[in-house]
Tab-separated table of C-alpha atoms in Angstrom:
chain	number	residue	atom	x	y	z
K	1	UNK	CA	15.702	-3.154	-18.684
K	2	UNK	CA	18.260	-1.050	-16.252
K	3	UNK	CA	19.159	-2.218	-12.768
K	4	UNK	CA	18.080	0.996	-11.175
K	5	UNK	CA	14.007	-0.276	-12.785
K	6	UNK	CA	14.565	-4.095	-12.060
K	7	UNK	CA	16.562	-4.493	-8.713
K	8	UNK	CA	18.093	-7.736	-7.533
K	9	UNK	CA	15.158	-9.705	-6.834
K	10	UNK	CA	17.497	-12.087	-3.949
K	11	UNK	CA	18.478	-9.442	-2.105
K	12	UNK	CA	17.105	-9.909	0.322
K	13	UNK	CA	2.349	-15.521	22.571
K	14	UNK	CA	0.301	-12.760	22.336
K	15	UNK	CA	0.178	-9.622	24.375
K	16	UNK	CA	-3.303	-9.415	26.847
K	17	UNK	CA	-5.097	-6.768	25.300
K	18	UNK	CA	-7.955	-4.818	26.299
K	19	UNK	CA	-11.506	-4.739	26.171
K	20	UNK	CA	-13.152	-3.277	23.202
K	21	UNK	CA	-14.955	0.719	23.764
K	22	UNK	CA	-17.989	0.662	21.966
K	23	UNK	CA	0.457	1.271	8.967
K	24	UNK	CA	13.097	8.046	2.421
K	25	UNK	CA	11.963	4.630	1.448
K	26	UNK	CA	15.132	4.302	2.884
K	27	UNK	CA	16.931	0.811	2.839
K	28	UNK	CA	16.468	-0.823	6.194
K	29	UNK	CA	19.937	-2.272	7.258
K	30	UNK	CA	20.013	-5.748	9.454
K	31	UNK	CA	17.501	-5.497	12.344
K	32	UNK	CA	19.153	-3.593	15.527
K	33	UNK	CA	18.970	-4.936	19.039
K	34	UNK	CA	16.558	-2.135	19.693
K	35	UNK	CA	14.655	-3.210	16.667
K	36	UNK	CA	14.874	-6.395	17.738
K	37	UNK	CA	13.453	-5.404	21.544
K	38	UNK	CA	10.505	-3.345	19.434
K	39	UNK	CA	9.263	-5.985	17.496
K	40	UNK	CA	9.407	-8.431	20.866
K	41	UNK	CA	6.902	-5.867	22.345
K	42	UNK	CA	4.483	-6.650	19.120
K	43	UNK	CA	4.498	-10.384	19.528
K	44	UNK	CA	1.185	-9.940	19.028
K	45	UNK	CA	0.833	-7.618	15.933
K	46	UNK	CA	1.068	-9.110	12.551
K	47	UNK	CA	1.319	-6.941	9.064
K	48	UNK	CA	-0.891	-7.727	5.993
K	49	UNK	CA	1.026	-5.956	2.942
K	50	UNK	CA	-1.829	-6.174	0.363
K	51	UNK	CA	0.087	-6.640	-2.752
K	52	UNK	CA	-2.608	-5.589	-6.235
K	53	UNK	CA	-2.677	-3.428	-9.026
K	54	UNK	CA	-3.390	-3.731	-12.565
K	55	UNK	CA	-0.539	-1.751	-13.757
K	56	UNK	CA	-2.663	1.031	-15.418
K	57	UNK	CA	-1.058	4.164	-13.806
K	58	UNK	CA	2.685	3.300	-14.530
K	59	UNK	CA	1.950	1.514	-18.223
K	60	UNK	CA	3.788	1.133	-20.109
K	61	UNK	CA	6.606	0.480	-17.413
K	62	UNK	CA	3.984	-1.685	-15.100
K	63	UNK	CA	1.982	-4.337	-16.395
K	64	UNK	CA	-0.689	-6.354	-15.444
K	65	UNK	CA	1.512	-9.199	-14.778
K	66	UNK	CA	4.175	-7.389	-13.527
K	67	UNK	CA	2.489	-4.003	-11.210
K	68	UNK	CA	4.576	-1.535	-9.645
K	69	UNK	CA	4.868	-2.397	-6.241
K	70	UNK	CA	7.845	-4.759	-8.537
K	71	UNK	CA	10.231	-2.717	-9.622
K	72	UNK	CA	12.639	-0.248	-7.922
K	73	UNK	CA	11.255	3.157	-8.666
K	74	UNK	CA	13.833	4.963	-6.982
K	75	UNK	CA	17.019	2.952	-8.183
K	76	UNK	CA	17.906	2.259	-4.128
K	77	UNK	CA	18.508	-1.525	-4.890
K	78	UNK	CA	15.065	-3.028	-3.371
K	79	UNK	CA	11.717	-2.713	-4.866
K	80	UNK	CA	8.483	-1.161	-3.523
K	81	UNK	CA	7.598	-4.120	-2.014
K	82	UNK	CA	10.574	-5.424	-0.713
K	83	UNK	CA	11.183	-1.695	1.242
K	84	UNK	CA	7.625	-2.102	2.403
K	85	UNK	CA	8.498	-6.062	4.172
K	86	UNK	CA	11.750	-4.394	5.295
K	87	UNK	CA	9.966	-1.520	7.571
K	88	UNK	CA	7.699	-3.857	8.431
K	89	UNK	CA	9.366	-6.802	9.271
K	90	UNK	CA	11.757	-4.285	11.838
K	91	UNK	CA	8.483	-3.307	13.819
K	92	UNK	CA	6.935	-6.860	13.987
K	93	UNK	CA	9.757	-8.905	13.486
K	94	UNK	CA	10.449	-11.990	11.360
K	95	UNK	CA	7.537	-14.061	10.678
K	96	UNK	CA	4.943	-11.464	11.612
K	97	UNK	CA	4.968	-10.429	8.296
K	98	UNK	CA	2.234	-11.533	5.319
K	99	UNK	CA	1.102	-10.508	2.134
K	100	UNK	CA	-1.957	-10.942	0.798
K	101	UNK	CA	-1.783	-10.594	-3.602
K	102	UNK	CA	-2.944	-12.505	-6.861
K	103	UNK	CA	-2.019	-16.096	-8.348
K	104	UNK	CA	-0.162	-14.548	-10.757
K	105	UNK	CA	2.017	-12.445	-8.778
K	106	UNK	CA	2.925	-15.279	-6.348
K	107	UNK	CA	6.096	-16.225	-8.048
K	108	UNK	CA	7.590	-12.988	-8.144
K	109	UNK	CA	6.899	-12.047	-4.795
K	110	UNK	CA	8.402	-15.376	-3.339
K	111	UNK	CA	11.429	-14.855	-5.676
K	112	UNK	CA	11.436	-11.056	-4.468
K	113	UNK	CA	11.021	-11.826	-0.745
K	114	UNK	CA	12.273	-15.799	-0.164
K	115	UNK	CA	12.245	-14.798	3.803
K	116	UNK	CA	8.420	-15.354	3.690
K	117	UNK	CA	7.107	-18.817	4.795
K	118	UNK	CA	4.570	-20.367	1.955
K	119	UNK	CA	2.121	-20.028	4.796
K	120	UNK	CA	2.357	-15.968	4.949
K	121	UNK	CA	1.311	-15.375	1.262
K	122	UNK	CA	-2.375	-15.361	0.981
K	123	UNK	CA	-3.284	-15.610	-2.903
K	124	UNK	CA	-6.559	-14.322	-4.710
K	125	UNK	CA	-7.839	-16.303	-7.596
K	126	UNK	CA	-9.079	-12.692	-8.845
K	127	UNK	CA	-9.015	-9.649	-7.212
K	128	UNK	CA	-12.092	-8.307	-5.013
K	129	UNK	CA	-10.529	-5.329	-3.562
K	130	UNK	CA	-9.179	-4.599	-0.134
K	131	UNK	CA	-12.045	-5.825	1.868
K	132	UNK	CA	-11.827	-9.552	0.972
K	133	UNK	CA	-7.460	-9.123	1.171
K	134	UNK	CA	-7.290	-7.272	4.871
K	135	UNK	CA	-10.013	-9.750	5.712
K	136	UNK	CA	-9.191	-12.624	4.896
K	137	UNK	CA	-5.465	-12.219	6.346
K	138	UNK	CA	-7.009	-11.642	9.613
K	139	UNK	CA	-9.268	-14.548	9.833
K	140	UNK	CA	-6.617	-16.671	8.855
K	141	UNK	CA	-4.462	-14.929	11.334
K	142	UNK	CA	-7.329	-15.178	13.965
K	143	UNK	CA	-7.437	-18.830	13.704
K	144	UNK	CA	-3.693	-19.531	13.669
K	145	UNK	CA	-2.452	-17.234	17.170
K	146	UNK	CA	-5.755	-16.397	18.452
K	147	UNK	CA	-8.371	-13.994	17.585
K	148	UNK	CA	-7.693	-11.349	19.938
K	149	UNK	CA	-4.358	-10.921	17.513
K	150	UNK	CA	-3.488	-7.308	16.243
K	151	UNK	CA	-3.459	-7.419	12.631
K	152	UNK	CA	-2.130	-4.201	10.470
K	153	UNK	CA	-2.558	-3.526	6.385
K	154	UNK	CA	0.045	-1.758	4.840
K	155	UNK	CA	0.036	-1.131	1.244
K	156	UNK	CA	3.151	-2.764	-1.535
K	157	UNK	CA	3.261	0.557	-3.173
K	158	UNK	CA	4.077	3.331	-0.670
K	159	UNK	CA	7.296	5.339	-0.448
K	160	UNK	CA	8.282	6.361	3.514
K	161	UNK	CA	11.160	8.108	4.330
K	162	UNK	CA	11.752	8.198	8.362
K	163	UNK	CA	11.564	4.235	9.587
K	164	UNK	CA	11.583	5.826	13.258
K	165	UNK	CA	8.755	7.974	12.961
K	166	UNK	CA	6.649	4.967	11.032
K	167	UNK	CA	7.506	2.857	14.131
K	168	UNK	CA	6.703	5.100	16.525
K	169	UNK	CA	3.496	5.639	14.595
K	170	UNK	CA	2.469	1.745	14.224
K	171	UNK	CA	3.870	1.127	17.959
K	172	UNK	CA	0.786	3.998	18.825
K	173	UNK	CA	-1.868	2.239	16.364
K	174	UNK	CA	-1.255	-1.019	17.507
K	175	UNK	CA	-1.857	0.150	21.231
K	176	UNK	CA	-4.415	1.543	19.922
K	177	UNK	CA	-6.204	-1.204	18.305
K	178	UNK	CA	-5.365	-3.144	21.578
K	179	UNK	CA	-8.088	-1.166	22.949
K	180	UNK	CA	-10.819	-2.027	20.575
K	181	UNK	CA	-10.271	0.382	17.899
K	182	UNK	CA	-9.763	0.479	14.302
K	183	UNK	CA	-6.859	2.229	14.031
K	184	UNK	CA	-5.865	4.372	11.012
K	185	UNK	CA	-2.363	6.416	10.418
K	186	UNK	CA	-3.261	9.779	9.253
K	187	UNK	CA	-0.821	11.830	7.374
K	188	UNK	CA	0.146	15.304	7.630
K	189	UNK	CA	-0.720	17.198	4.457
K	190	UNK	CA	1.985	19.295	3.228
K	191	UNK	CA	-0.294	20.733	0.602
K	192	UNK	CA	-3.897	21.144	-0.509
K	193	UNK	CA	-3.931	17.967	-2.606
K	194	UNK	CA	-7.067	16.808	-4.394
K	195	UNK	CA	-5.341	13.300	-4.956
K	196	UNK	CA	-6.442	11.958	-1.254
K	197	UNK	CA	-8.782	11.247	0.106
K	198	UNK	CA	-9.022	12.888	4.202
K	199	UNK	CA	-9.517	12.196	7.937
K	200	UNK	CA	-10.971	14.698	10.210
K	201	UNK	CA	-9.716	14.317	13.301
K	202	UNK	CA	-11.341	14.254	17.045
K	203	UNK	CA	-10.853	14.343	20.519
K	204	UNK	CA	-7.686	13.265	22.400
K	205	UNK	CA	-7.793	9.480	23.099
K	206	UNK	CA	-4.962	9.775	25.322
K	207	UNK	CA	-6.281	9.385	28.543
K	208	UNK	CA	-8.045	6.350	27.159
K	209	UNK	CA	-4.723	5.057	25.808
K	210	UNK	CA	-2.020	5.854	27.635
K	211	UNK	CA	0.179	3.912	25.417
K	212	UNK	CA	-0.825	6.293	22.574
K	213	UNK	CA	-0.341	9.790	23.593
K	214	UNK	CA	-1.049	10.942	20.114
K	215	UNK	CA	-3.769	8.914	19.254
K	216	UNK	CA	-6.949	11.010	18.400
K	217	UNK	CA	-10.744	9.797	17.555
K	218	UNK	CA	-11.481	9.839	13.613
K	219	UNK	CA	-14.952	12.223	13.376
K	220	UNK	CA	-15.305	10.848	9.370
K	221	UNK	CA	-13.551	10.344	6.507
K	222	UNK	CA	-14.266	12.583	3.593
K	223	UNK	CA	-13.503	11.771	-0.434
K	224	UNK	CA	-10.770	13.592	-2.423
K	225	UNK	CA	-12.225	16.919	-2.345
K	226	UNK	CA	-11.873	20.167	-5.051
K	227	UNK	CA	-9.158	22.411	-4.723
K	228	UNK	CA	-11.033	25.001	-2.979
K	229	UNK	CA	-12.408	22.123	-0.261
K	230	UNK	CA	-8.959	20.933	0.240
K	231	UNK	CA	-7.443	24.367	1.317
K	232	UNK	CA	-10.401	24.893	3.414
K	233	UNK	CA	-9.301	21.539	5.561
K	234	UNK	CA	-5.565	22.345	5.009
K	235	UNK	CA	-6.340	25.781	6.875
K	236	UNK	CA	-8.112	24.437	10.268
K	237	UNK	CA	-5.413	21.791	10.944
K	238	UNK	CA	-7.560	18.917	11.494
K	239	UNK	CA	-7.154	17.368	8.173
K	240	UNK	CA	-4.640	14.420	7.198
K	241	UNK	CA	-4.359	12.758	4.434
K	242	UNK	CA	-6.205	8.815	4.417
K	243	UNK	CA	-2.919	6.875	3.203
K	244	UNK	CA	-5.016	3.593	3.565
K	245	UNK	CA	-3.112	2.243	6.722
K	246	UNK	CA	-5.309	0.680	8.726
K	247	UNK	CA	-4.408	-1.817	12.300
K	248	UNK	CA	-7.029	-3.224	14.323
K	249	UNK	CA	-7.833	-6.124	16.635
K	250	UNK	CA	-8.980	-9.205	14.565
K	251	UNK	CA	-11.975	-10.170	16.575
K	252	UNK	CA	-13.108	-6.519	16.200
K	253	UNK	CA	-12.641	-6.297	12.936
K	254	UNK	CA	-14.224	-9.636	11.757
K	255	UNK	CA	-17.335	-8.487	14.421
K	256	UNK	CA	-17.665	-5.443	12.427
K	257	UNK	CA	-17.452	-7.176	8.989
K	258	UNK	CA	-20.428	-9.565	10.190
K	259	UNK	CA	-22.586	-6.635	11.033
K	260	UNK	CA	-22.126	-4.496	7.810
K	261	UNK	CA	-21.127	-7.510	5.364
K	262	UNK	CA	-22.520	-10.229	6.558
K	263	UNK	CA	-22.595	-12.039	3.616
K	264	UNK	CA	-18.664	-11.698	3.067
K	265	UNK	CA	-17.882	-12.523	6.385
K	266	UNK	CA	-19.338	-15.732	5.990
K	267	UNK	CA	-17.748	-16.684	2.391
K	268	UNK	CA	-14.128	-15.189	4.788
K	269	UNK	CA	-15.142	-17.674	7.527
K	270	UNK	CA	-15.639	-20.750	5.169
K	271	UNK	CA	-12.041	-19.979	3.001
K	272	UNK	CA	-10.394	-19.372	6.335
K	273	UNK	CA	-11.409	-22.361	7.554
K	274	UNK	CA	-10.240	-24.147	4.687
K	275	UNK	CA	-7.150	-22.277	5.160
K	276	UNK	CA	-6.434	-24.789	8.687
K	277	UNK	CA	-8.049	-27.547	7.063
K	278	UNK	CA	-5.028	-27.641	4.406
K	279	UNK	CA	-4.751	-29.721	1.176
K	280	UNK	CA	-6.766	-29.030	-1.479
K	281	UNK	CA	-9.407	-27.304	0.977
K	282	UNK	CA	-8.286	-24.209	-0.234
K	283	UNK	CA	-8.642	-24.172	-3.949
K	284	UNK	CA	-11.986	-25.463	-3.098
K	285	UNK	CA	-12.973	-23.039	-0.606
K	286	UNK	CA	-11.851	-20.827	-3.006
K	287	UNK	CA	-13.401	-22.106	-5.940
K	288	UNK	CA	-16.717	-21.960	-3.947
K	289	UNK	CA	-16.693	-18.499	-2.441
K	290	UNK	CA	-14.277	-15.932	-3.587
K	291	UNK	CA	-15.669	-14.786	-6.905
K	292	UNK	CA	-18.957	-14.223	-5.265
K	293	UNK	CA	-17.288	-11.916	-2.826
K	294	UNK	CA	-18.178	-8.273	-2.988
K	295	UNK	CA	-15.905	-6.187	-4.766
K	296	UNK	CA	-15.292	-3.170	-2.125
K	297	UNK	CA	-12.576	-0.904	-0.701
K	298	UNK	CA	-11.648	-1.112	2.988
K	299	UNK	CA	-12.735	2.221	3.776
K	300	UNK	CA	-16.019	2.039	2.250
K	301	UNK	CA	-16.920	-1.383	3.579
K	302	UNK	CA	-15.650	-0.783	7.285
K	303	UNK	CA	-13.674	2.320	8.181
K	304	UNK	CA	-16.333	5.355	6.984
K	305	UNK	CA	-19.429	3.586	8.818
K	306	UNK	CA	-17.546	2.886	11.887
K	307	UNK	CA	-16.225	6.104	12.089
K	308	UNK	CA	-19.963	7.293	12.318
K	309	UNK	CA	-19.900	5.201	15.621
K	310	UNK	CA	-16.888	6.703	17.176
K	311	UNK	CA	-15.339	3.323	16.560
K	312	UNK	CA	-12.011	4.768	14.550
K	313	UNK	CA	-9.495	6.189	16.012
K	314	UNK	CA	-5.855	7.584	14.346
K	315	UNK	CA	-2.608	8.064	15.109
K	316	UNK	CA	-0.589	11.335	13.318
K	317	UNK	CA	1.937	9.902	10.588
K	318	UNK	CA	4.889	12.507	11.253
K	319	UNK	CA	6.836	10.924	8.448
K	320	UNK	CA	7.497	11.493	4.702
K	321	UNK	CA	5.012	9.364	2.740
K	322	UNK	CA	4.220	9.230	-0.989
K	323	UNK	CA	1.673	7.249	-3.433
K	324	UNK	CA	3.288	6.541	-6.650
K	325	UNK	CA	0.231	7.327	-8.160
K	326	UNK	CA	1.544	8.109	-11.577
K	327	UNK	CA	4.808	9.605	-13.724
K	328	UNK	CA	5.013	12.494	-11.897
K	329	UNK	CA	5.072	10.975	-8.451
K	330	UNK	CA	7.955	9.191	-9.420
K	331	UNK	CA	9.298	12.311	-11.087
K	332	UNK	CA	9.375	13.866	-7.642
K	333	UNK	CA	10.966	11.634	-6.065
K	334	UNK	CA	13.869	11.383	-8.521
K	335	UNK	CA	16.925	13.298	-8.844
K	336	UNK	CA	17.376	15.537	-12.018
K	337	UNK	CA	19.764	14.157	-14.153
K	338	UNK	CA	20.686	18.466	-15.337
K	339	UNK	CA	19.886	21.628	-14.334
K	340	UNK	CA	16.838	21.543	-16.726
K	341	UNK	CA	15.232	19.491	-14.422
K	342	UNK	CA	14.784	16.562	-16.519
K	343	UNK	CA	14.225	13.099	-14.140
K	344	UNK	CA	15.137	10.038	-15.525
K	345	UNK	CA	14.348	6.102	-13.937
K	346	UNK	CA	17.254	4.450	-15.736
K	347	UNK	CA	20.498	4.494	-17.771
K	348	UNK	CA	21.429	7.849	-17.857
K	349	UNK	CA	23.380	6.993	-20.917
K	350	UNK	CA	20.694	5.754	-23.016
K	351	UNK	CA	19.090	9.386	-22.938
K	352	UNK	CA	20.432	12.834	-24.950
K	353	UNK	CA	18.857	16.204	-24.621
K	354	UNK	CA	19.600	19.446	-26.798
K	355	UNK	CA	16.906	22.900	-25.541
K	356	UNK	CA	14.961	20.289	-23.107
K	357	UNK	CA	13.256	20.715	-20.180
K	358	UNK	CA	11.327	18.953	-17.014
K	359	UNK	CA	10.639	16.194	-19.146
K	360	UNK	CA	10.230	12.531	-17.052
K	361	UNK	CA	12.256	9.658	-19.483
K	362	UNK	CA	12.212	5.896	-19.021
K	363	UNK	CA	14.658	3.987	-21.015
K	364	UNK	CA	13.525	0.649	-20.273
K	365	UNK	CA	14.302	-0.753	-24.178
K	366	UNK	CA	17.749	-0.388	-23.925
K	367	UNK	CA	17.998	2.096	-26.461
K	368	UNK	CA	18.707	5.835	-26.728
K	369	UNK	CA	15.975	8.288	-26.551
K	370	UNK	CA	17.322	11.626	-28.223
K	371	UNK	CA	14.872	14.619	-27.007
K	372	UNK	CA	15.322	17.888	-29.182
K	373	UNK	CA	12.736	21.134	-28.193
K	374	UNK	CA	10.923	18.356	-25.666
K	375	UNK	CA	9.458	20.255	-23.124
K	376	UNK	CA	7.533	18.660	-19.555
K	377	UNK	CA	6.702	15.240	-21.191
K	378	UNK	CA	6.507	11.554	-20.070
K	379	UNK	CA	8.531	9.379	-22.245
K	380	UNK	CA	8.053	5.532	-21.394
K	381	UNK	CA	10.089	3.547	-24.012
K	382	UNK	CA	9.811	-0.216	-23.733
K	383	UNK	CA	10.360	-3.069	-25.634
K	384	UNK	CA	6.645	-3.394	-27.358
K	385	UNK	CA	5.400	-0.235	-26.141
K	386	UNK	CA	6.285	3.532	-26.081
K	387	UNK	CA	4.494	6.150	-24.002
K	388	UNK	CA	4.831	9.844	-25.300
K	389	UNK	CA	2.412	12.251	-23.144
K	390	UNK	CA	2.024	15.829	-21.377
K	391	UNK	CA	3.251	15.335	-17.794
K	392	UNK	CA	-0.085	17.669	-16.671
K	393	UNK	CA	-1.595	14.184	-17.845
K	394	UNK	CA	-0.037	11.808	-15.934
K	395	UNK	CA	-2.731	10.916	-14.131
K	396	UNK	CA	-4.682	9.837	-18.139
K	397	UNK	CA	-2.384	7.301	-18.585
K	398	UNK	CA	-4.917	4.786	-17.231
K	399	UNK	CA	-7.170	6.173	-19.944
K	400	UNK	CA	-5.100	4.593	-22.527
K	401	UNK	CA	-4.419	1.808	-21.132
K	402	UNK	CA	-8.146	1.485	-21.544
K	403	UNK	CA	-8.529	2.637	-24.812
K	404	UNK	CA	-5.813	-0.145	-25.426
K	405	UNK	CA	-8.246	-3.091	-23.853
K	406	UNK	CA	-11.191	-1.985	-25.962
K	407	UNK	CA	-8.705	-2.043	-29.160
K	408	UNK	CA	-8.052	-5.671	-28.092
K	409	UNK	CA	-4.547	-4.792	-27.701
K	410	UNK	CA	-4.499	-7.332	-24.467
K	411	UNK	CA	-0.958	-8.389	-25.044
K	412	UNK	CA	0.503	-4.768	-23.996
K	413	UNK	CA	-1.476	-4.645	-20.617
């Protein structure tokens, strides 16, 4: 497999808050003594990068074992997850960064990111969504530096381009959160996409946080909507996109999972606990309590009913983000290798094209690909698997990977 797909995997006191109302990829370069001075404003705020995917929407390129938040996507020498610790690490600083994944990912992500203490990687016998993840990292956080701690979930998988803007916008949320909110950073949607889901935002909250002039009151979150629904919120210019960034207080967010989960916040308390206790308290705790764990995304669980009680608030993202949802997000965020528009992630030399055109090619076998009359198709070549589709159905590819499963084929997932 290329370089520009696998990248170099060794590169690489709390603030007082207040009392509680009713998160170009571009390579980060060695932290600045401004970016130094930012992060010793956040001594407080620590980042939760939940790291999990099945490797369905990139297959045959991303595996189960191996998702995408692994490879570099954009040949820029650091992978997904590696350019998300790097942003992250410049806003909170070294050591105020975790992430939260499953056993079997462990070993790459300590190989991809050896910075990281044992103690800041939170592993997940199996996964059970991003409930149990954000959760549990705060709870564990809680009891470590103290509950009142900030604590901010940023996903392995997103593409930013603008680290200024993105830590202007945390700086906001995590003032934000200081002040007893759940914080979410909306972004500005450049186009009505039916991909996202959406945040409607409120009132000003700046007079109720000065330290977040921009900061705004979340009315609801709304699903990924039809085309015609998603250029009706496009057109009154209270719409972002919901990019799944969320940064909140830890006692306020654990308070909130006891009321509408109560039953996960206990099985969080015990495994945190065990978390202190050290040992083999884990596995145990573990053992005990995570399987049983409801199976539920963030937003669902916490973030929609709160924002019912005015409890959410959100700070604009005015930076470039992406979700490398499938081929054709990547596509866009490639350069073409001609003037026919054809994108490729890999050796340019192991492709040749005669009449071709806007075709995305992945040469990850090491082999040529020859393309003759190949028009605005996805070609995935790997070792045991090759991916030949329409790039207007990108977003199937999970539908084959499971067709594969019920085939048995579990050795190519």
């Amino acid at each position: 497999m290329s370089s520009m797909i696998d990248a170099n995997a060794q590169n690489a006191q709390h603030g007082e808050p207040q009392d509680t109302p009713g998160v170009a990829t571009e390579r980060q370069e060695p932290q600045s003594l401004s970016g130094r001075a930012e992060a010793n404003e956040n001594q407080d705020f620590y980042a939760v990068i939940p790291a999990g995917g099945t490797g369905t929407r990139l297959w045959p390129l991303s595996r189960e074992a191996k998702p995408k938040f692994l490879y570099d996507l954009l040949g820029q020498g650091r992978t997904l997850i590696q350019s998300t610790y790097d942003r992250l690490e410049r806003v909170a600083g070294r050591g105020h960064v975790t992430v939260s994944t499953g056993w079997r990912h462990v070993a790459a992500i300590r190989e991809q990111l050896p910075q990281l203490d044992g103690n800041d990687i939170f592993a997940e016998p199996v996964p059970r969504d991003s409930t149990a993840a954000i959760c549990l990292a705060a709870a564990v956080l809680a009891r470590r530096h103290g509950e009142r701690v900030v604590v901010g979930s940023f996903a392995a998988d997103h593409v930013i381009r603008g680290a200024a803007s993105f830590a202007r916008a945390v700086r906001e949320a995590v003032a934000t959160a200081r002040a007893g909110y759940v914080t979410t950073i909306g972004i500005a949607a450049s186009r009505p996409s039916t991909a996202f889901g959406y945040i409607h935002q409120g009132r000003s909250l700046a007079a109720d946080v000065p330290e977040a002039p921009s900061a705004r009151l979340v009315e609801r979150f709304v699903e990924k909507p039809d085309a015609a629904t998603a250029q009706a919120y496009l057109s009154t210019g209270e719409y972002r996109w919901n990019a799944g960034m969320f940064v909140m207080r830890a006692d306020v967010l654990l308070g909130h999972l006891r009321e509408y989960k109560p039953r996960m916040y206990d099985a969080i308390s015990a495994i945190a606990d065990a978390y202190l206790a050290g040992g083999d308290a884990v596995d145990e705790a573990m053992a005990t309590h995570w399987s049983g764990i409801e199976k539920i995304a963030f937003d669902y669980a916490v973030a929609e009913p709160l924002s019912v009680q005015g409890g959410v608030a959100m700070i604009p993202g005015d930076f470039g983000w992406d979700d490398i949802g499938d081929f054709n997000s990547v596509a866009a965020l490639l350069p073409s290798a001609n003037q026919q528009n054809i994108k490729i992630l890999g050796d340019r030399e192991n492709v040749s094209y005669i009449d071709s055109a806007g075709d995305v090619v992945v040469p990850a076998a090491g082999r040529t690909i020859a393309l003759l009359g190949v028009n605005d198709m996805v070609v995935v070549d790997t070792p045991d698997a090759l991916l030949v589709a329409p790039r207007a159905r990108s977003q199937e590819v999970k539908n084959m990977v499971a067709h594969l499963r019920q085939e048995g084929r579990d050795e190519l997932l």
